[in-house]
């Protein structure tokens, strides 16, 4: 089993948040890695019962804030819905996935987590008028 360090970064490379994700298989597809990351962040949100979600993608009917997404008080998120939204965001370049020192281009790409235990999710922000 492998443990990776998951890190969220800005487009300039500034770390926003990071945490360990343990109990992963040694080899995994990028799609499954994204889904497991989202499952973990949704589980933490649902357990904390706060109204600010600091996840990879915006939940439906949530308000974007400077520090995350504000959801209704007591609302629980569905990790599978969030994971599907994250995979769709990857497909439309909503974020970049970096494993080690390389960019993952395809969610079906297999990743060796023992060789590359550092994973960064870089959120891309659309330019105004662009």
Short mmCIF file of C-alpha atoms in Angstrom, two decimals:
data_model
loop_
_atom_site.label_atom_id
_atom_site.label_comp_id
_atom_site.label_asym_id
_atom_site.label_seq_id
_atom_site.Cartn_x
_atom_site.Cartn_y
_atom_site.Cartn_z
CA UNK A 1 0.00 0.00 0.00
CA UNK A 2 1.14 3.53 -0.77
CA UNK A 3 0.72 6.92 0.85
CA UNK A 4 0.85 10.07 -1.25
CA UNK A 5 1.01 13.72 -0.34
CA UNK A 6 -1.89 15.49 -2.01
CA UNK A 7 -1.32 19.19 -2.52
CA UNK A 8 -3.59 21.88 -3.94
CA UNK A 9 -1.73 24.71 -5.64
CA UNK A 10 -2.45 27.94 -7.42
CA UNK A 11 -1.37 28.36 -11.04
CA UNK A 12 1.73 30.16 -9.76
CA UNK A 13 2.76 27.12 -7.70
CA UNK A 14 1.76 28.44 -4.27
CA UNK A 15 0.53 25.62 -2.02
CA UNK A 16 -3.01 26.15 -0.74
CA UNK A 17 -3.47 22.95 1.24
CA UNK A 18 -1.85 19.53 1.58
CA UNK A 19 -2.54 16.27 3.37
CA UNK A 20 -1.52 12.61 3.23
CA UNK A 21 -3.76 10.12 1.45
CA UNK A 22 -2.95 6.63 2.73
CA UNK A 23 -3.92 3.07 1.90
CA UNK A 24 -3.66 3.45 -1.88
CA UNK A 25 -2.55 0.70 -4.24
CA UNK A 26 1.00 0.99 -5.56
CA UNK A 27 -0.28 1.54 -9.11
CA UNK A 28 -3.48 3.43 -9.85
CA UNK A 29 -5.16 5.22 -12.73
CA UNK A 30 -5.29 9.01 -12.58
CA UNK A 31 -9.10 8.75 -12.66
CA UNK A 32 -9.16 6.54 -9.58
CA UNK A 33 -6.69 8.82 -7.80
CA UNK A 34 -8.93 11.83 -8.46
CA UNK A 35 -11.97 9.90 -7.27
CA UNK A 36 -10.25 8.71 -4.08
CA UNK A 37 -9.02 12.22 -3.33
CA UNK A 38 -12.56 13.57 -3.71
CA UNK A 39 -14.02 10.75 -1.62
CA UNK A 40 -11.61 11.64 1.20
CA UNK A 41 -12.31 15.39 1.10
CA UNK A 42 -16.08 14.84 1.04
CA UNK A 43 -15.85 12.39 3.96
CA UNK A 44 -13.88 14.96 5.98
CA UNK A 45 -16.41 17.69 5.12
CA UNK A 46 -19.40 15.51 6.03
CA UNK A 47 -17.77 14.49 9.32
CA UNK A 48 -16.90 18.09 10.31
CA UNK A 49 -20.41 19.37 9.53
CA UNK A 50 -19.15 22.85 8.68
CA UNK A 51 -20.70 24.94 5.92
CA UNK A 52 -17.43 25.69 4.07
CA UNK A 53 -16.21 23.02 1.65
CA UNK A 54 -12.57 23.32 0.57
CA UNK A 55 -12.65 20.75 -2.19
CA UNK A 56 -11.40 20.30 -5.71
CA UNK A 57 -14.66 21.25 -7.43
CA UNK A 58 -17.69 23.35 -6.55
CA UNK A 59 -20.73 21.47 -5.23
CA UNK A 60 -24.06 22.12 -6.92
CA UNK A 61 -25.85 25.16 -5.46
CA UNK A 62 -22.79 26.24 -3.47
CA UNK A 63 -21.53 29.80 -3.32
CA UNK A 64 -17.89 30.38 -4.23
CA UNK A 65 -15.94 32.23 -1.53
CA UNK A 66 -12.31 33.22 -1.14
CA UNK A 67 -11.56 30.13 0.99
CA UNK A 68 -13.78 27.50 -0.64
CA UNK A 69 -17.45 26.91 -1.34
CA UNK A 70 -20.23 27.79 1.08
CA UNK A 71 -22.90 25.11 1.24
CA UNK A 72 -26.08 25.14 3.27
CA UNK A 73 -25.79 24.43 7.00
CA UNK A 74 -26.00 20.72 7.77
CA UNK A 75 -25.87 19.75 4.11
CA UNK A 76 -24.08 16.51 3.30
CA UNK A 77 -22.27 16.11 0.00
CA UNK A 78 -22.40 13.05 -2.25
CA UNK A 79 -18.81 11.98 -2.94
CA UNK A 80 -19.70 10.16 -6.17
CA UNK A 81 -21.41 13.25 -7.60
CA UNK A 82 -18.38 15.37 -6.59
CA UNK A 83 -15.98 12.79 -8.09
CA UNK A 84 -17.90 12.76 -11.38
CA UNK A 85 -17.78 16.58 -11.41
CA UNK A 86 -14.01 16.49 -10.76
CA UNK A 87 -13.41 14.10 -13.67
CA UNK A 88 -15.51 16.34 -15.92
CA UNK A 89 -13.54 19.39 -14.73
CA UNK A 90 -10.27 17.63 -15.59
CA UNK A 91 -11.59 16.93 -19.11
CA UNK A 92 -12.36 20.61 -19.68
CA UNK A 93 -9.04 21.80 -18.16
CA UNK A 94 -10.53 22.99 -14.88
CA UNK A 95 -7.42 21.76 -13.10
CA UNK A 96 -4.07 20.19 -13.90
CA UNK A 97 -2.80 17.05 -12.21
CA UNK A 98 0.94 16.91 -11.57
CA UNK A 99 2.53 13.67 -10.41
CA UNK A 100 6.14 14.07 -9.41
CA UNK A 101 7.53 16.49 -11.97
CA UNK A 102 5.20 15.65 -14.87
CA UNK A 103 1.69 16.59 -15.95
CA UNK A 104 -0.90 13.85 -16.33
CA UNK A 105 -2.66 14.25 -19.67
CA UNK A 106 -5.24 11.45 -19.49
CA UNK A 107 -7.35 10.12 -16.63
CA UNK A 108 -6.71 6.57 -17.85
CA UNK A 109 -2.96 7.02 -17.39
CA UNK A 110 -1.48 4.65 -14.81
CA UNK A 111 0.58 6.15 -12.01
CA UNK A 112 3.23 4.40 -9.92
CA UNK A 113 2.63 5.89 -6.48
CA UNK A 114 5.73 4.31 -4.95
CA UNK A 115 7.96 6.01 -7.50
CA UNK A 116 6.00 9.30 -7.49
CA UNK A 117 4.33 9.89 -4.08
CA UNK A 118 3.89 13.66 -4.58
CA UNK A 119 0.64 14.71 -6.28
CA UNK A 120 -0.42 18.30 -6.97
CA UNK A 121 -3.78 19.56 -8.18
CA UNK A 122 -3.41 22.97 -9.81
CA UNK A 123 -6.69 24.82 -10.16
CA UNK A 124 -6.96 26.94 -13.27
CA UNK A 125 -8.98 30.14 -13.21
CA UNK A 126 -10.62 31.39 -16.38
CA UNK A 127 -9.47 34.82 -17.45
CA UNK A 128 -12.04 37.61 -17.62
CA UNK A 129 -13.09 38.07 -21.25
CA UNK A 130 -11.07 35.03 -22.34
#
